[in-house]
Amino acid sequence: MGMNILIVDDSKVMRQMIIKTLKMSGLPLGEIHQASNGAEGFESLKAHWIDLVILDINMPVMTGEEMMNQMRQQKEYSDIPVIVISTEGSSTRIQRMEQLGARFVHKPFSPEKIRDVVYATLNLEGGS
Amino acid sequence: MNEELCEILYDVTGDALEKLAFMFSQRDNAVSSHEADGVVALVTFEGPATGQVVAVAEKTTLQELTGNMMGIDNGDISWEDQKDALKETVNILCGNLLPRIFGSDAIFSIQAPTVITTSELNALCAMHQPSAIVRLNLDEGYWTVYYFQNS
């Protein structure tokens, strides 16, 4: 059974780059859903079974931080693992996301970094 | 022109292009603060300092950038996706540049990147002297990256 993943980023090119990297990683993938902001991402969470959320921070309409705060406040979504992939350089903002339980990957990333963080987040064997 | 800032700008840009799209660059010292050609993306930042980061990409480089980022053949790439790839790249440049200059404790607000015309870039250069400019030679053409610190 593959993992259902939701990718939330306002750049279509970045979403496609993350999908390409996930496919290269050898991760057992199920459905991949995409959203271009936190509000769309939250709607996707309501509509689909999601095993992992990959989230940008700076997005229009609803930021990644706002979406994650909402997820953590609602019991049905509070345990879904989140990986934040962002250009964010402020250690304060990164720590805030980590305190909400997210793992952080800085853009630009290497495919190996994504693979390792995804495997570690999902407690899978196969990362380095 | 601040040479230390130029070095940081070159490091950040070279690293980003390599990691995002496997594009390798060499620094070209022939730079000018007047652009005649290229696709231009700008991102504005506000915080301990305000300013802009601007990338000017020769159009021939954008298909390779976008294709490599998305993992698709060059022939299938739309113009919208090429602009999206350039905007995402300039956003990444800004996000990586600011902590290198101001430290990781500094909090900045980075606005959504936009594509502007070369005339608008030249007007910006006329208003504000760029603090750093670097030109990079890639296999498919050149990139010029500007860093403006207005206050």
Tab-separated table of C-alpha atoms in Angstrom:
chain	number	residue	atom	x	y	z
A	1	MET	CA	0.000	0.000	0.000
A	2	GLY	CA	1.596	3.279	-1.082
A	3	MET	CA	1.775	6.504	0.886
A	4	ASN	CA	-0.702	9.245	-0.047
A	5	ILE	CA	1.110	12.562	-0.089
A	6	LEU	CA	-0.225	16.131	-0.232
A	7	ILE	CA	2.163	18.753	-1.638
A	8	VAL	CA	1.250	22.378	-0.859
A	9	ASP	CA	3.330	25.003	-2.661
A	10	ASP	CA	2.301	28.032	-4.724
A	11	SER	CA	4.832	27.148	-7.446
A	12	LYS	CA	3.658	24.457	-9.878
A	13	VAL	CA	7.259	23.924	-10.957
A	14	MET	CA	8.355	23.320	-7.348
A	15	ARG	CA	5.467	20.895	-6.762
A	16	GLN	CA	6.506	18.976	-9.874
A	17	MET	CA	10.148	19.014	-8.728
A	18	ILE	CA	9.142	17.514	-5.367
A	19	ILE	CA	7.043	14.843	-7.120
A	20	LYS	CA	9.998	13.999	-9.380
A	21	THR	CA	12.238	13.688	-6.318
A	22	LEU	CA	9.728	11.494	-4.459
A	23	LYS	CA	9.443	9.172	-7.457
A	24	MET	CA	13.246	8.875	-7.596
A	25	SER	CA	13.415	8.103	-3.867
A	26	GLY	CA	12.012	4.585	-4.058
A	27	LEU	CA	9.285	5.524	-1.572
A	28	PRO	CA	6.134	3.396	-1.966
A	29	LEU	CA	3.863	6.095	-3.390
A	30	GLY	CA	0.088	6.026	-3.527
A	31	GLU	CA	-1.916	9.081	-4.566
A	32	ILE	CA	-0.168	12.441	-4.840
A	33	HIS	CA	-2.405	15.457	-4.299
A	34	GLN	CA	-1.415	19.069	-4.959
A	35	ALA	CA	-2.547	22.440	-3.631
A	36	SER	CA	-1.269	25.950	-4.275
A	37	ASN	CA	-1.959	27.451	-0.828
A	38	GLY	CA	-2.864	26.440	2.715
A	39	ALA	CA	-6.608	26.874	2.229
A	40	GLU	CA	-6.637	24.565	-0.814
A	41	GLY	CA	-4.373	22.205	1.075
A	42	PHE	CA	-6.798	22.032	3.980
A	43	GLU	CA	-9.684	21.271	1.604
A	44	SER	CA	-7.596	18.466	0.119
A	45	LEU	CA	-6.979	17.078	3.616
A	46	LYS	CA	-10.738	16.925	4.161
A	47	ALA	CA	-11.341	15.179	0.839
A	48	HIS	CA	-8.574	12.550	0.835
A	49	TRP	CA	-6.749	10.191	3.150
A	50	ILE	CA	-3.287	11.746	3.486
A	51	ASP	CA	-0.253	10.060	5.082
A	52	LEU	CA	2.209	12.934	4.718
A	53	VAL	CA	1.967	16.670	4.022
A	54	ILE	CA	4.823	18.501	2.306
A	55	LEU	CA	4.343	22.197	2.886
A	56	ASP	CA	5.825	25.520	1.796
A	57	ILE	CA	5.604	28.467	4.233
A	58	ASN	CA	5.210	31.650	2.174
A	59	MET	CA	2.049	31.278	0.117
A	60	PRO	CA	-0.891	33.545	-0.753
A	61	VAL	CA	-4.357	33.144	0.838
A	62	MET	CA	-3.175	30.901	3.703
A	63	THR	CA	0.481	30.400	4.666
A	64	GLY	CA	1.984	27.048	5.528
A	65	GLU	CA	2.312	28.094	9.154
A	66	GLU	CA	-1.410	28.938	9.318
A	67	MET	CA	-2.338	25.644	7.701
A	68	MET	CA	-0.170	23.712	10.120
A	69	ASN	CA	-1.636	25.548	13.107
A	70	GLN	CA	-5.127	24.572	11.905
A	71	MET	CA	-4.069	20.969	11.402
A	72	ARG	CA	-2.666	20.725	14.912
A	73	GLN	CA	-5.882	22.157	16.392
A	74	GLN	CA	-8.115	19.534	14.755
A	75	LYS	CA	-7.929	16.038	16.149
A	76	GLU	CA	-8.438	14.233	12.827
A	77	TYR	CA	-5.423	15.954	11.234
A	78	SER	CA	-3.193	16.620	14.243
A	79	ASP	CA	-1.096	13.461	13.880
A	80	ILE	CA	-0.394	13.728	10.152
A	81	PRO	CA	3.375	14.132	9.674
A	82	VAL	CA	4.474	17.387	8.031
A	83	ILE	CA	7.681	18.246	6.211
A	84	VAL	CA	8.207	21.944	5.560
A	85	ILE	CA	10.211	22.714	2.420
A	86	SER	CA	10.889	26.422	2.254
A	87	THR	CA	13.350	29.190	1.497
A	88	GLU	CA	12.778	30.459	5.051
A	89	GLY	CA	16.051	31.645	6.543
A	90	SER	CA	14.864	32.882	9.933
A	91	SER	CA	15.752	30.437	12.703
A	92	THR	CA	12.821	31.815	14.749
A	93	ARG	CA	10.240	30.842	12.129
A	94	ILE	CA	11.906	27.470	11.526
A	95	GLN	CA	11.832	26.716	15.272
A	96	ARG	CA	8.138	27.667	15.410
A	97	MET	CA	7.356	25.091	12.696
A	98	GLU	CA	9.537	22.478	14.390
A	99	GLN	CA	7.721	23.085	17.687
A	100	LEU	CA	4.502	22.190	15.866
A	101	GLY	CA	6.152	18.889	14.962
A	102	ALA	CA	7.357	19.586	11.415
A	103	ARG	CA	10.689	18.598	9.986
A	104	PHE	CA	12.365	21.312	7.954
A	105	VAL	CA	14.130	21.119	4.580
A	106	HIS	CA	15.694	24.218	3.125
A	107	LYS	CA	15.344	25.127	-0.563
A	108	PRO	CA	17.312	24.413	-2.677
A	109	PHE	CA	17.422	20.776	-1.635
A	110	SER	CA	19.199	17.723	-2.943
A	111	PRO	CA	17.155	14.603	-3.843
A	112	GLU	CA	19.086	12.714	-1.152
A	113	LYS	CA	18.017	15.219	1.505
A	114	ILE	CA	14.334	14.850	0.600
A	115	ARG	CA	14.597	11.064	0.553
A	116	ASP	CA	16.311	10.960	3.957
A	117	VAL	CA	13.847	13.333	5.626
A	118	VAL	CA	10.792	11.564	4.162
A	119	TYR	CA	12.053	8.150	5.280
A	120	ALA	CA	12.928	9.484	8.758
A	121	THR	CA	9.563	11.233	9.129
A	122	LEU	CA	7.611	8.132	8.160
A	123	ASN	CA	9.906	5.825	10.164
A	124	LEU	CA	10.692	3.826	7.044
A	125	GLU	CA	13.869	1.888	6.378
A	126	GLY	CA	15.814	2.814	3.275
A	127	GLY	CA	17.051	6.362	3.941
A	128	SER	CA	20.737	6.831	4.654
B	1	MET	CA	30.043	47.754	-5.590
B	2	ASN	CA	30.694	45.628	-2.524
B	3	GLU	CA	32.964	42.737	-3.597
B	4	GLU	CA	32.195	40.686	-0.474
B	5	LEU	CA	28.467	40.881	-1.287
B	6	CYS	CA	29.201	39.969	-4.918
B	7	GLU	CA	31.028	36.829	-3.738
B	8	ILE	CA	28.093	35.826	-1.524
B	9	LEU	CA	25.654	36.514	-4.372
B	10	TYR	CA	27.712	34.353	-6.724
B	11	ASP	CA	27.992	31.510	-4.169
B	12	VAL	CA	24.258	31.505	-3.454
B	13	THR	CA	23.258	31.672	-7.136
B	14	GLY	CA	25.714	29.002	-8.283
B	15	ASP	CA	24.632	26.660	-5.495
B	16	ALA	CA	20.928	27.188	-6.205
B	17	LEU	CA	21.231	26.573	-9.957
B	18	GLU	CA	23.301	23.452	-9.344
B	19	LYS	CA	20.905	21.968	-6.792
B	20	LEU	CA	17.685	22.982	-8.539
B	21	ALA	CA	18.568	22.144	-12.113
B	22	PHE	CA	22.067	20.633	-12.337
B	23	MET	CA	23.193	23.808	-14.127
B	24	PHE	CA	26.823	24.693	-13.570
B	25	SER	CA	28.065	28.246	-13.862
B	26	GLN	CA	31.205	30.304	-14.070
B	27	ARG	CA	31.464	33.859	-12.882
B	28	ASP	CA	31.959	36.456	-15.599
B	29	ASN	CA	33.446	39.731	-14.407
B	30	ALA	CA	31.944	41.742	-17.270
B	31	VAL	CA	28.852	43.179	-15.581
B	32	SER	CA	26.797	46.235	-16.289
B	33	SER	CA	23.921	47.822	-14.397
B	34	HIS	CA	21.965	48.254	-17.624
B	35	GLU	CA	20.138	45.250	-19.060
B	36	ALA	CA	19.108	45.162	-22.693
B	37	ASP	CA	17.799	41.612	-22.952
B	38	GLY	CA	16.587	38.707	-20.842
B	39	VAL	CA	13.659	37.625	-18.701
B	40	VAL	CA	13.597	39.451	-15.381
B	41	ALA	CA	12.178	38.289	-12.030
B	42	LEU	CA	12.176	40.455	-8.913
B	43	VAL	CA	11.490	39.762	-5.253
B	44	THR	CA	11.201	42.450	-2.582
B	45	PHE	CA	12.204	41.925	1.050
B	46	GLU	CA	11.459	43.940	4.186
B	47	GLY	CA	12.878	43.613	7.682
B	48	PRO	CA	16.129	44.818	9.250
B	49	ALA	CA	16.830	46.106	5.731
B	50	THR	CA	14.644	46.573	2.680
B	51	GLY	CA	15.540	45.899	-0.909
B	52	GLN	CA	15.178	43.631	-3.898
B	53	VAL	CA	16.850	40.618	-5.438
B	54	VAL	CA	16.566	40.493	-9.218
B	55	ALA	CA	17.548	37.731	-11.625
B	56	VAL	CA	17.896	38.337	-15.352
B	57	ALA	CA	17.989	35.090	-17.310
B	58	GLU	CA	18.759	34.752	-20.978
B	59	LYS	CA	15.658	33.134	-22.468
B	60	THR	CA	17.676	30.177	-23.769
B	61	THR	CA	18.523	29.146	-20.183
B	62	LEU	CA	14.934	28.970	-18.982
B	63	GLN	CA	13.924	25.823	-20.866
B	64	GLU	CA	16.842	23.937	-19.352
B	65	LEU	CA	16.160	25.355	-15.871
B	66	THR	CA	12.464	24.472	-16.000
B	67	GLY	CA	12.915	21.100	-17.705
B	68	ASN	CA	15.530	19.968	-15.214
B	69	MET	CA	13.510	21.182	-12.230
B	70	MET	CA	10.348	19.413	-13.401
B	71	GLY	CA	12.028	16.369	-14.932
B	72	ILE	CA	10.411	16.799	-18.350
B	73	ASP	CA	11.635	17.203	-21.934
B	74	ASN	CA	12.393	20.732	-23.077
B	75	GLY	CA	9.826	20.568	-25.894
B	76	ASP	CA	6.919	20.195	-23.478
B	77	ILE	CA	7.582	23.269	-21.349
B	78	SER	CA	5.117	26.142	-21.351
B	79	TRP	CA	6.115	29.786	-21.081
B	80	GLU	CA	4.081	30.036	-17.853
B	81	ASP	CA	6.144	27.236	-16.314
B	82	GLN	CA	9.396	28.917	-17.424
B	83	LYS	CA	8.352	32.136	-15.691
B	84	ASP	CA	7.279	30.153	-12.603
B	85	ALA	CA	10.698	28.442	-12.486
B	86	LEU	CA	12.501	31.790	-12.701
B	87	LYS	CA	10.282	33.328	-9.996
B	88	GLU	CA	10.806	30.328	-7.701
B	89	THR	CA	14.554	30.545	-8.274
B	90	VAL	CA	14.773	34.251	-7.434
B	91	ASN	CA	12.692	33.563	-4.317
B	92	ILE	CA	15.197	30.868	-3.307
B	93	LEU	CA	18.107	33.223	-4.007
B	94	CYS	CA	16.577	35.859	-1.725
B	95	GLY	CA	15.783	33.324	1.010
B	96	ASN	CA	19.370	32.070	1.002
B	97	LEU	CA	21.059	35.410	0.553
B	98	LEU	CA	19.537	37.273	3.493
B	99	PRO	CA	20.730	34.890	6.256
B	100	ARG	CA	24.218	34.986	4.713
B	101	ILE	CA	24.238	38.789	4.967
B	102	PHE	CA	22.211	39.453	8.133
B	103	GLY	CA	22.452	36.170	10.085
B	104	SER	CA	19.794	33.545	10.758
B	105	ASP	CA	18.195	35.465	13.662
B	106	ALA	CA	17.021	38.252	11.350
B	107	ILE	CA	13.361	38.003	10.368
B	108	PHE	CA	12.393	39.218	6.920
B	109	SER	CA	9.111	39.391	5.074
B	110	ILE	CA	9.651	38.275	1.493
B	111	GLN	CA	6.948	39.268	-0.982
B	112	ALA	CA	5.776	37.075	-3.848
B	113	PRO	CA	8.206	37.245	-6.776
B	114	THR	CA	7.091	38.916	-9.995
B	115	VAL	CA	8.270	39.067	-13.583
B	116	ILE	CA	9.120	42.610	-14.680
B	117	THR	CA	10.402	44.176	-17.894
B	118	THR	CA	14.012	45.141	-18.543
B	119	SER	CA	12.814	48.765	-18.693
B	120	GLU	CA	11.458	48.446	-15.142
B	121	LEU	CA	14.780	46.956	-14.024
B	122	ASN	CA	16.706	49.768	-15.667
B	123	ALA	CA	14.412	52.278	-13.914
B	124	LEU	CA	15.128	50.543	-10.591
B	125	CYS	CA	18.869	50.758	-11.299
B	126	ALA	CA	18.479	54.469	-12.031
B	127	MET	CA	16.738	54.975	-8.658
B	128	HIS	CA	18.928	52.736	-6.518
B	129	GLN	CA	22.548	51.801	-7.006
B	130	PRO	CA	22.781	47.979	-6.800
B	131	SER	CA	24.874	46.852	-3.805
B	132	ALA	CA	26.067	43.815	-5.751
B	133	ILE	CA	25.795	42.419	-9.276
B	134	VAL	CA	27.133	39.128	-10.589
B	135	ARG	CA	27.010	37.659	-14.055
B	136	LEU	CA	27.138	33.910	-14.509
B	137	ASN	CA	27.910	32.037	-17.695
B	138	LEU	CA	25.965	28.808	-18.152
B	139	ASP	CA	26.043	26.342	-21.049
B	140	GLU	CA	22.842	27.776	-22.532
B	141	GLY	CA	23.472	31.474	-21.893
B	142	TYR	CA	23.973	33.983	-19.117
B	143	TRP	CA	22.315	35.053	-15.887
B	144	THR	CA	22.796	38.369	-14.124
B	145	VAL	CA	21.755	38.692	-10.493
B	146	TYR	CA	21.322	42.020	-8.701
B	147	TYR	CA	21.103	42.725	-4.988
B	148	PHE	CA	19.624	46.086	-4.001
B	149	GLN	CA	19.694	47.227	-0.391
B	150	ASN	CA	17.661	50.418	-0.214
B	151	SER	CA	17.729	50.993	3.554
